[in-house]
CSV table of C-alpha atoms and ligand atoms in Angstrom, one decimal:
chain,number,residue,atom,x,y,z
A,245,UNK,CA,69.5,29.2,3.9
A,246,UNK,CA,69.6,25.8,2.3
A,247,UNK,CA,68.4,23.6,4.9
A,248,UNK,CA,64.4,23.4,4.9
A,249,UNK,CA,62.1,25.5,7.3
A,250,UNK,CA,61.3,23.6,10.5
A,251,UNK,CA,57.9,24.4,11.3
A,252,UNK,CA,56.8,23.9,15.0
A,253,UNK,CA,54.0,21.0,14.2
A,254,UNK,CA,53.2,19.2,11.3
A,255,UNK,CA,51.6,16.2,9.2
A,256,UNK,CA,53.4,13.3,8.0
A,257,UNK,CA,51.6,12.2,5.3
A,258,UNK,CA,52.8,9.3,2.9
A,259,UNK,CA,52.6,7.2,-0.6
A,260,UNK,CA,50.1,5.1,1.5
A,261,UNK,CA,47.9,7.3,2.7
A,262,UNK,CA,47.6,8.9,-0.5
A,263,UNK,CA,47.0,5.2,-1.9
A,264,UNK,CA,44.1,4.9,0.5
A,265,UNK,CA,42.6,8.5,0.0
A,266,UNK,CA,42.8,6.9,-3.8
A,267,UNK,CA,40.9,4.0,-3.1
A,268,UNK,CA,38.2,5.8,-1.4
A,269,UNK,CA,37.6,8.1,-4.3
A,270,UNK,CA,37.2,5.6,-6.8
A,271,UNK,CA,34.5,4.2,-4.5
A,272,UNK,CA,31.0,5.1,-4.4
A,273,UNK,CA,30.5,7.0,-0.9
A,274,UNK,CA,32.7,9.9,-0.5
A,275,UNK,CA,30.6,11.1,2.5
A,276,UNK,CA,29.1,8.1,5.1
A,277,UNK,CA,30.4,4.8,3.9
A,278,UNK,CA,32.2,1.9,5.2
A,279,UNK,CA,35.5,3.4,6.4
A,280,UNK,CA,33.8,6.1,8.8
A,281,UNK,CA,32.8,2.9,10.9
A,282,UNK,CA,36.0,1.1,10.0
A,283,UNK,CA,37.9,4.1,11.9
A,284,UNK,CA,35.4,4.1,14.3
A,285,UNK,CA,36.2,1.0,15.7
A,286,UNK,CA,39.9,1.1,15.1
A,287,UNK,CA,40.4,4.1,17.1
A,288,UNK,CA,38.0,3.1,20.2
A,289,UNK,CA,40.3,-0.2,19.7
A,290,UNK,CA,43.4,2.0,19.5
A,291,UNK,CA,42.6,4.1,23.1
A,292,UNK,CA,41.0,1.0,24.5
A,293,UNK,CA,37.3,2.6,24.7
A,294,UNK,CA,34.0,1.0,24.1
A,295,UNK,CA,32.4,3.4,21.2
A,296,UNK,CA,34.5,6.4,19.1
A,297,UNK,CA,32.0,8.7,16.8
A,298,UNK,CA,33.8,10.5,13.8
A,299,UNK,CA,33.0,13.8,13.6
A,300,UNK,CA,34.9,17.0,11.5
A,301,UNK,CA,37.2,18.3,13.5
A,302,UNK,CA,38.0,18.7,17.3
A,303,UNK,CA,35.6,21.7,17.8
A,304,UNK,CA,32.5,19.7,16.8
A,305,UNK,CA,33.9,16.9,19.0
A,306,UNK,CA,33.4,19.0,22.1
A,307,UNK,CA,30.3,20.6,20.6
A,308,UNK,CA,28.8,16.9,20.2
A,309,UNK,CA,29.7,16.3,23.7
A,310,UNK,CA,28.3,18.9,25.3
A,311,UNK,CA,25.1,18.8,23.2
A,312,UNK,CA,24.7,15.5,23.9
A,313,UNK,CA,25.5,15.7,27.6
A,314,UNK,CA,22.5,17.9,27.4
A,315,UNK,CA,23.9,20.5,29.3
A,316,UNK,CA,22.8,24.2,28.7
A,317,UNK,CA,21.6,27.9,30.2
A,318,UNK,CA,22.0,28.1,33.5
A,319,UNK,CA,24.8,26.2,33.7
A,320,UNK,CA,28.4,26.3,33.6
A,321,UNK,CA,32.2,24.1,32.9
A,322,UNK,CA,35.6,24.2,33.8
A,323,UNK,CA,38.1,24.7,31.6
A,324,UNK,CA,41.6,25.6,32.3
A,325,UNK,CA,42.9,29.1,30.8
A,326,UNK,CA,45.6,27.6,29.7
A,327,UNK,CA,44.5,26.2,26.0
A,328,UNK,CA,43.3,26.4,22.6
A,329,UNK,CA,39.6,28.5,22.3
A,330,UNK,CA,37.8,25.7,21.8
A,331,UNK,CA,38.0,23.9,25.2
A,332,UNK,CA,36.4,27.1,26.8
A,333,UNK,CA,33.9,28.1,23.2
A,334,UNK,CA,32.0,24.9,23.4
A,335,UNK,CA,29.8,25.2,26.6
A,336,UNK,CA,29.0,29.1,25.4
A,337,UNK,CA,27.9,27.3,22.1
A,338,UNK,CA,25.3,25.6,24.1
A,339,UNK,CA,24.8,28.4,26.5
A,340,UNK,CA,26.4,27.8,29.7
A,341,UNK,CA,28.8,29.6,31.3
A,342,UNK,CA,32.6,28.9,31.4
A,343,UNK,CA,34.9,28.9,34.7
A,344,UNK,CA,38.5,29.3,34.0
A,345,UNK,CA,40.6,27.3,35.8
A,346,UNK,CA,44.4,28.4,36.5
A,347,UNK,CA,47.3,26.1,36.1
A,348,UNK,CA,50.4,24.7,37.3
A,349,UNK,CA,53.3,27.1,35.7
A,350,UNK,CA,55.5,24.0,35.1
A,351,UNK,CA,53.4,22.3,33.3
A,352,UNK,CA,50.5,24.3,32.0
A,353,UNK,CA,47.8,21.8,33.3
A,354,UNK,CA,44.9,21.8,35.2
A,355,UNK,CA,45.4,20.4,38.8
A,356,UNK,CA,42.7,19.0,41.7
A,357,UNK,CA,44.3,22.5,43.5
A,358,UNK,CA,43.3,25.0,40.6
A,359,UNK,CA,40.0,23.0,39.9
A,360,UNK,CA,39.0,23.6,43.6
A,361,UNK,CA,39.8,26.7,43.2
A,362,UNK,CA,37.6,27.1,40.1
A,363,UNK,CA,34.7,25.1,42.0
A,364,UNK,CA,34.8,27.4,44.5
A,365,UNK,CA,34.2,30.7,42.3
A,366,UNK,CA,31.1,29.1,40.1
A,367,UNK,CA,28.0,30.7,40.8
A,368,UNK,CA,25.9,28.0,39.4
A,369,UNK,CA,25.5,24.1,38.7
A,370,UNK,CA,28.5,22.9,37.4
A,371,UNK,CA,27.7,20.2,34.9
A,372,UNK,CA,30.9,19.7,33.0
A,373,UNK,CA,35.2,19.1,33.9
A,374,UNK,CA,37.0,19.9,30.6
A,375,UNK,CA,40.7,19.0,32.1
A,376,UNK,CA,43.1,19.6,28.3
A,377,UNK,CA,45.9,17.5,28.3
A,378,UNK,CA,48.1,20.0,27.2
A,379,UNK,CA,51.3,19.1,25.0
A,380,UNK,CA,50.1,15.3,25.7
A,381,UNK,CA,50.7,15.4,29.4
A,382,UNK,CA,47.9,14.1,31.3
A,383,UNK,CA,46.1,15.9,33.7
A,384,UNK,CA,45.4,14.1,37.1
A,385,UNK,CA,42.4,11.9,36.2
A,386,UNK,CA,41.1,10.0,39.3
A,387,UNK,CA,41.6,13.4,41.7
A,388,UNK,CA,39.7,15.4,38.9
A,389,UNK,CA,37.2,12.3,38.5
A,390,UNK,CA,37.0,12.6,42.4
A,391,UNK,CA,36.0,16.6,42.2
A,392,UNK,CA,33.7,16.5,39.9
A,393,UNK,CA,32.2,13.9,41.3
A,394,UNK,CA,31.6,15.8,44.7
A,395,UNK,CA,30.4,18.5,42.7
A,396,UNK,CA,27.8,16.3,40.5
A,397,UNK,CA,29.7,17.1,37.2
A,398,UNK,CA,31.2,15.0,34.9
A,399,UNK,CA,34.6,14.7,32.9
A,400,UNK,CA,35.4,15.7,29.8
A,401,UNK,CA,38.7,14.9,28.4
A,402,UNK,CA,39.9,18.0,25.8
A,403,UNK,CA,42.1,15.2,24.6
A,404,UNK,CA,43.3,16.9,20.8
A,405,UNK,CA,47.0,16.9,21.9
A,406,UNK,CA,47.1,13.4,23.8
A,407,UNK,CA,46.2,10.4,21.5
A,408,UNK,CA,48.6,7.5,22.7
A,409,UNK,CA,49.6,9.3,25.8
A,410,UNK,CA,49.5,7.0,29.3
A,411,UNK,CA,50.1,8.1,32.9
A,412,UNK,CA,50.8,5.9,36.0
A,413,UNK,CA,48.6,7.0,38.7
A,414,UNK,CA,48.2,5.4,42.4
A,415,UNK,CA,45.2,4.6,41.8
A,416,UNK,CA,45.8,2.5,38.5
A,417,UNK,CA,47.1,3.7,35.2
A,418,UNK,CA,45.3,5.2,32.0
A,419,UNK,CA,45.3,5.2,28.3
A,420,UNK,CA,44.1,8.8,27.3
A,421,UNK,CA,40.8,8.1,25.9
A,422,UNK,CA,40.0,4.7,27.7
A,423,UNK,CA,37.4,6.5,30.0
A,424,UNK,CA,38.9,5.0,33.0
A,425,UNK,CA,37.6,8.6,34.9
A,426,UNK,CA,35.9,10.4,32.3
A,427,UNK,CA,32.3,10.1,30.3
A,428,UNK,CA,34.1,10.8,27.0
A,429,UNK,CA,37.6,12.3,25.4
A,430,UNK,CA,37.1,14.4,22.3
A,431,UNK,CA,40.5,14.2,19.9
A,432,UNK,CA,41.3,16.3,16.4
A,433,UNK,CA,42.9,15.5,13.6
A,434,UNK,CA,44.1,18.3,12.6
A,435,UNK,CA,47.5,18.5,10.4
A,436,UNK,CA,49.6,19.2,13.7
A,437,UNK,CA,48.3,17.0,15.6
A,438,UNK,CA,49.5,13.5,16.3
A,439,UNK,CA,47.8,11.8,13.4
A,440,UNK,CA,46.1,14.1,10.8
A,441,UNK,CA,43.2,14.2,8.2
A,442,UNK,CA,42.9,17.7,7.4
A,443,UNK,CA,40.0,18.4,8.7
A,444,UNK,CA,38.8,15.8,11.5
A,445,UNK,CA,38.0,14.8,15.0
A,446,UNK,CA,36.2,11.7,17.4
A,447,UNK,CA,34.7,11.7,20.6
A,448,UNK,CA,36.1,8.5,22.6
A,449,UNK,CA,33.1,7.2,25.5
A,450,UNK,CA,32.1,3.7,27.2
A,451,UNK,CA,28.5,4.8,27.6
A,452,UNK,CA,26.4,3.5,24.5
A,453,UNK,CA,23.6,6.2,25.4
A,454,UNK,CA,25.7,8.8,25.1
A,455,UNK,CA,27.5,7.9,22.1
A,456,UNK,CA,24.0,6.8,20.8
A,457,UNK,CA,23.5,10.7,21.3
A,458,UNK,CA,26.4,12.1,19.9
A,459,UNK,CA,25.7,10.3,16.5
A,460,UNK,CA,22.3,12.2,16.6
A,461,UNK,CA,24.4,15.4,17.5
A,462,UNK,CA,26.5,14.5,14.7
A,463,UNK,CA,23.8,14.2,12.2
A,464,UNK,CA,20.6,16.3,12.1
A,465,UNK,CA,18.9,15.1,15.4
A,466,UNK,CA,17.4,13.0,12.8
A,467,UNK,CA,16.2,9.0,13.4
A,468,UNK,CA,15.4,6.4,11.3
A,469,UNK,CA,12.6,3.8,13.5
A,470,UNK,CA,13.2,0.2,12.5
A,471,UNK,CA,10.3,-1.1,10.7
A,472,UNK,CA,9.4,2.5,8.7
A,473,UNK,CA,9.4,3.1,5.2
A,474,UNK,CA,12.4,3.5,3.6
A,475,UNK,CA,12.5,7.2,3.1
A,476,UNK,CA,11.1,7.8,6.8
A,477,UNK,CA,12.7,9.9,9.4
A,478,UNK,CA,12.3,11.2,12.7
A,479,UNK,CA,13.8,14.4,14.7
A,480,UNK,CA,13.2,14.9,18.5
A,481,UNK,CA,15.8,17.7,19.0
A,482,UNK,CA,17.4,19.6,16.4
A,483,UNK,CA,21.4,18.3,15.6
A,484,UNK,CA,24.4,19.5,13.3
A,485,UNK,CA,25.9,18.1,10.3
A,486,UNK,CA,29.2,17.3,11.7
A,487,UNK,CA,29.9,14.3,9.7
A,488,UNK,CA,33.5,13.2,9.1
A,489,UNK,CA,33.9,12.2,5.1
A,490,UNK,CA,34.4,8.5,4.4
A,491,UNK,CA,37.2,10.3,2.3
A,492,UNK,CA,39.3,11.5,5.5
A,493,UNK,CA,38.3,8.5,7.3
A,494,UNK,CA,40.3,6.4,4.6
A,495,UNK,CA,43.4,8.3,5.6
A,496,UNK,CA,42.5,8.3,9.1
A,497,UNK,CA,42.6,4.7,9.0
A,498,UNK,CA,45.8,4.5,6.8
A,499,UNK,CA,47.2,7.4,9.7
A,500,UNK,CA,45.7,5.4,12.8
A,501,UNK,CA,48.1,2.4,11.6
A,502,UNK,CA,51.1,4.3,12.1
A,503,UNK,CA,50.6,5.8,15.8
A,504,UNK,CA,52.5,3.4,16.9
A,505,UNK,CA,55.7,4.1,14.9
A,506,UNK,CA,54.7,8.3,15.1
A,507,UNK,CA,54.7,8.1,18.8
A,508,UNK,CA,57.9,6.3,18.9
A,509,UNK,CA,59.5,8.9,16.8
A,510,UNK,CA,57.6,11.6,19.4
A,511,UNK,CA,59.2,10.2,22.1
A,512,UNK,CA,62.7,9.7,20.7
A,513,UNK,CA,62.9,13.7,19.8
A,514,UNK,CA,61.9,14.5,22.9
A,515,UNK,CA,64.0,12.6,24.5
A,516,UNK,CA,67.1,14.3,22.3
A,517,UNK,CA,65.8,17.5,23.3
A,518,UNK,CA,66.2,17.3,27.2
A,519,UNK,CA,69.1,16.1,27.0
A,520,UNK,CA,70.1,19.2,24.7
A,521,UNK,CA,68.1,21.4,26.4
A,522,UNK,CA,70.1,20.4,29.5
A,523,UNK,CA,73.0,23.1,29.5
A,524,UNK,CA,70.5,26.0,28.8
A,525,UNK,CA,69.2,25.4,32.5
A,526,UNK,CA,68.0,27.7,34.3
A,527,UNK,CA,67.6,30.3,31.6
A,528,UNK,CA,65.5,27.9,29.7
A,529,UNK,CA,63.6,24.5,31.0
A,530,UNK,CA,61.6,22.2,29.3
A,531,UNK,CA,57.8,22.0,30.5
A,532,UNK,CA,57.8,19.9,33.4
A,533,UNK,CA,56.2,16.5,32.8
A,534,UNK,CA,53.3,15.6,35.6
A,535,UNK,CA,54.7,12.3,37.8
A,536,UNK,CA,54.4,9.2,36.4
A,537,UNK,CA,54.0,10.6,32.8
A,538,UNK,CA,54.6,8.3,29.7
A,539,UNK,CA,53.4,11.4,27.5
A,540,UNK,CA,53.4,11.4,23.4
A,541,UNK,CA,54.0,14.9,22.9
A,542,UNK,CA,52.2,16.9,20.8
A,543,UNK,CA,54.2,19.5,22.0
A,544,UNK,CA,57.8,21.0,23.0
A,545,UNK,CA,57.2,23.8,25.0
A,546,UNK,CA,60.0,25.2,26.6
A,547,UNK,CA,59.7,28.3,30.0
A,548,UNK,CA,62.2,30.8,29.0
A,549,UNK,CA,63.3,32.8,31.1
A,550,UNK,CA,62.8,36.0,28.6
A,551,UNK,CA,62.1,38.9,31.5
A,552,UNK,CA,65.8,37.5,33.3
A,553,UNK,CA,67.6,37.1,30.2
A,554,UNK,CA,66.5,40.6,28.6
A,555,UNK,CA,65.4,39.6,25.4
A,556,UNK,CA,61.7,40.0,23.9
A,557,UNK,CA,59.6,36.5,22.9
A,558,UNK,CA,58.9,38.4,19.6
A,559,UNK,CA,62.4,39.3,18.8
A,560,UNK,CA,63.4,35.5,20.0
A,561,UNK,CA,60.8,34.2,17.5
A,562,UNK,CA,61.9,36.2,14.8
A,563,UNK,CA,65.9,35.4,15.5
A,564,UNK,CA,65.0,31.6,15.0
A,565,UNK,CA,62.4,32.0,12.2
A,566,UNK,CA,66.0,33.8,10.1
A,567,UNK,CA,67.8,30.9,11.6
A,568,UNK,CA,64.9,28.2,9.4
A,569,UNK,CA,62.8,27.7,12.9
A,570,UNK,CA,59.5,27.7,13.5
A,571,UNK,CA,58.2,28.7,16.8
A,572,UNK,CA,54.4,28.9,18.7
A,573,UNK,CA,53.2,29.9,22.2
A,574,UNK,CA,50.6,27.9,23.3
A,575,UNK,CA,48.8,29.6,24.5
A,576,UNK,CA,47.4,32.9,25.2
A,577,UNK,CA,45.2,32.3,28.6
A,578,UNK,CA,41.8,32.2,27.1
A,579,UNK,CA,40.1,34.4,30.4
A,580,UNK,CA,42.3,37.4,28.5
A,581,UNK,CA,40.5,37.3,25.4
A,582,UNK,CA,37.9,40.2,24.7
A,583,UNK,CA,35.2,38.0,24.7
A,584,UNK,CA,35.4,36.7,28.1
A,585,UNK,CA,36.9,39.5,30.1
A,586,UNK,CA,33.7,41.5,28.2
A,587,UNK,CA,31.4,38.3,29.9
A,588,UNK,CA,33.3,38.2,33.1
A,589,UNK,CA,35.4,40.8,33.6
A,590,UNK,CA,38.6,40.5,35.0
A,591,UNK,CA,40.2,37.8,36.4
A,592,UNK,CA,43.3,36.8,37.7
A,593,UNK,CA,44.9,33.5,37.1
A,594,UNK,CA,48.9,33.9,38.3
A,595,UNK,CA,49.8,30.5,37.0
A,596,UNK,CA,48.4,31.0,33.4
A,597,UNK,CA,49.8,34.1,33.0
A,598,UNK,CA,53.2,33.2,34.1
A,599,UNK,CA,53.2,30.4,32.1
A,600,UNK,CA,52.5,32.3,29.2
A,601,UNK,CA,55.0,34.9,30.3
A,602,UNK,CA,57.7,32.1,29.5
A,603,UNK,CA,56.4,29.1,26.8
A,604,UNK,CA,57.7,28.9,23.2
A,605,UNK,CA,56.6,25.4,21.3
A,606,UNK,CA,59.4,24.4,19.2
A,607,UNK,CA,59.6,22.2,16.2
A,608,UNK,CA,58.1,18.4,17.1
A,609,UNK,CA,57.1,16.2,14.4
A,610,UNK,CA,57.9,12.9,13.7
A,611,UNK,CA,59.3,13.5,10.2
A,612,UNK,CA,62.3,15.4,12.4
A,613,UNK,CA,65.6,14.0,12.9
A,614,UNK,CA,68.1,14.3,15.5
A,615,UNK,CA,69.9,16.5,13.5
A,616,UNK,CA,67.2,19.0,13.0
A,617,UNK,CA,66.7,18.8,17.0
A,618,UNK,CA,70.2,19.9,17.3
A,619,UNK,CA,69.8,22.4,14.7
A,620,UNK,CA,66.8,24.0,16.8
A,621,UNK,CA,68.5,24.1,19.8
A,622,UNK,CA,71.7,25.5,18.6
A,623,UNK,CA,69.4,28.1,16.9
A,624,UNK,CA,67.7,29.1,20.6
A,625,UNK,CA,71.1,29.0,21.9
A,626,UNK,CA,72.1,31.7,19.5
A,627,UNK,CA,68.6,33.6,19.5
A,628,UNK,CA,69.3,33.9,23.2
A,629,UNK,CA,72.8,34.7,23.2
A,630,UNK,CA,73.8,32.2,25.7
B,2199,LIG,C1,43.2,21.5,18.1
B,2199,LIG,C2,42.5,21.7,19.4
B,2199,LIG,C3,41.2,21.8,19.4
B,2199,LIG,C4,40.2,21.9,18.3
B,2199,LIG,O1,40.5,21.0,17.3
B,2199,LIG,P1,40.1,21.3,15.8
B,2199,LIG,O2,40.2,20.0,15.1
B,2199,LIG,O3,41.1,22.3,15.3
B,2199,LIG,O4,38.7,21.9,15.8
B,2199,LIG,C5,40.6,21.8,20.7
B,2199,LIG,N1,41.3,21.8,21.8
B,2199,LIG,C6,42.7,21.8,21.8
B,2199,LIG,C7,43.5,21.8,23.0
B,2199,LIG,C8,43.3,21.7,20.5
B,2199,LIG,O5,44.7,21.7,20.5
């Protein structure tokens, strides 16, 4: 095969952001200097929030938050099954419990109905709403903000596939990230995500005291008082090193100027693909989209209709892979890993596990070009023999 491998996410990175990576080299911090504030305030500027804190990657994001939301044993948050092991991983890093929430099995997200649901089930203070954006659609904020509320918890955006997404909502609209209904968003940068620097990740908040507490998370618990000597420093509670390298902030920065143009590109493909996608109704649909969704996708997951059609997901994955397509269920509900059925035993979610009975994630990038969409869907045509 001559034409290049489409894989189902990745980076875009070019001569500029290598330039910039350059430039930070040659200077003399290559761990906390002046660009780890510099893309601080360009992304709380980008998502329209008051403070962002850097950290390395999405994981330590959520870990920040929770540890600085001081939330702990005795405890629990909601997550949705429906996502990557992360959303769910960070409360047990800090020793509260996790409730899994189901989803809607059109659109893989978290809804007030399915957080009810979960509120209903915990068995102990619920201190913590981890709604996930998933695929950059955007969970219902103000009915979540509303629930959690009632139930004295707060919100915690899992917001790694959603930087630049929007929503209209009756109550107003929101920029993912702008904290319109949540006390903080918590992004990656990871190479398949919207913008990528390896390794990366921020926490988006309007409250000062909090983010004032997630730099502490982020760096050793550790204070320096104004007025003390010069070498002197101070540590109430006991933090992380977490820190994002001034290196990867420089192509953070370099990466953060080009949202604009990725999530263009984003929405363009997307666009190609439901209109493509169209024929293969009702044996395949594209992921519904939540109303008044003005999503970036980080994903395009499409419900196939495998069981009906009579063809196995791993044989389908396969049959594009030979055809140069890359492929990716997202995700495996994360109330069926070992770990958590072992904790909790089992559970049944029927949403989650039909949508996972019928999501593939096909190529989305913004490096793609209509032809390659094309190419992609004639490839799942075949691969399903329709
Ligand atoms: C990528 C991702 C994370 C974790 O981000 P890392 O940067 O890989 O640690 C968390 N939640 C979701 C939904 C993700 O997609």
């Amino acid at each position: 095969m001559s034409e290049p491998f489409l894989p189902y996410g990745r980076q875009t990175i070019e001569e500029d952001d290598i330039a910039a990576v350059a430039d930070a080299l040659r200077d003399d911090f290559l761990t906390t200097g002046p660009r780890v504030e510099a893309f601080e305030a360009a992304f709380a500027d980008a998502v329209g929030a008051q403070h962002a804190v850097a950290c390395i990657n999405g994981t330590a994001a959520l870990h920040m938050t929770m540890l600085a939301l001081g939330i702990g044993p005795g405890e629990a948050c909601v997550a949705p099954s429906v996502t990557f092991l992360a959303t769910a991983n960070c409360a047990r890093y800090v020793g509260a419990e996790v409730v899994f929430a189901d989803v809607d099995p059109a659109t893989g997200l978290m809804t007030p109905q399915t957080l009810a649901e979960a509120l209903a089930r915990a068995d102990r203070p619920v201190r913590a709403i981890l709604p996930v954006h998933l695929r950059g659609e955007v969970c219902d904020l103000p009915e979540i903000a509303a629930l959690a509320r009632d139930a004295g918890a707060v919100v915690v955006e899992d917001a790694c596939h959603a930087l630049g997404s929007e929503r209209r909502f009756a109550a107003g609209d929101g920029r993912v990230g702008d904290g319109r209904w949540s006390a903080a968003a918590a992004f990656s940068f990871h190479p398949v995500k919207t913008i990528a620097t390896g390794e990366g990740g921020m926490v988006a908040t309007n409250d000062p005291d909090l983010a004032r507490r997630l730099r502490l998370a982020r760096s050793h618990g550790m204070v320096r008082p104004a007025g003390a000597a010069p070498w002197w420093y101070e540590m109430a509670e006991p933090g992380f090193n977490y820190r994002l390298p001034d290196i990867l902030c420089a192509l953070g920065l370099s990466q953060l100027r080009k949202l604009p143009r990725f999530a263009a590109g984003r929405r363009a493909l997307a666009e190609r693909y439901l209109a493509s996608l169209a024929p293969l109704a009702p044996h395949v649909r594209p992921a519904a989209s939540p109303e008044g969704s003005a999503a970036v996708l980080h994903l395009m997951t499409v419900l196939i209709d495998f069981e009906g059609l009579g063809r196995a997901r791993d044989e389908v994955v396969e049959a594009l892979r030979r055809r140069g397509v890359g492929s990716q269920v997202h995700y495996i509900p994360v109330h069926t890993q070992p770990y958590y059925r072992e904790r909790y035993g089992e559970l049944r979610l029927p949403g989650a596990e039909a949508w996972y009975a019928r999501a593939l994630s096909l190529p989305l990038y913004p490096a793609m070009t209509d032809g390659d969409v094309d190419r992609v869907v004639e490839a799942l045509t075949e691969a399903l023999g329709l």
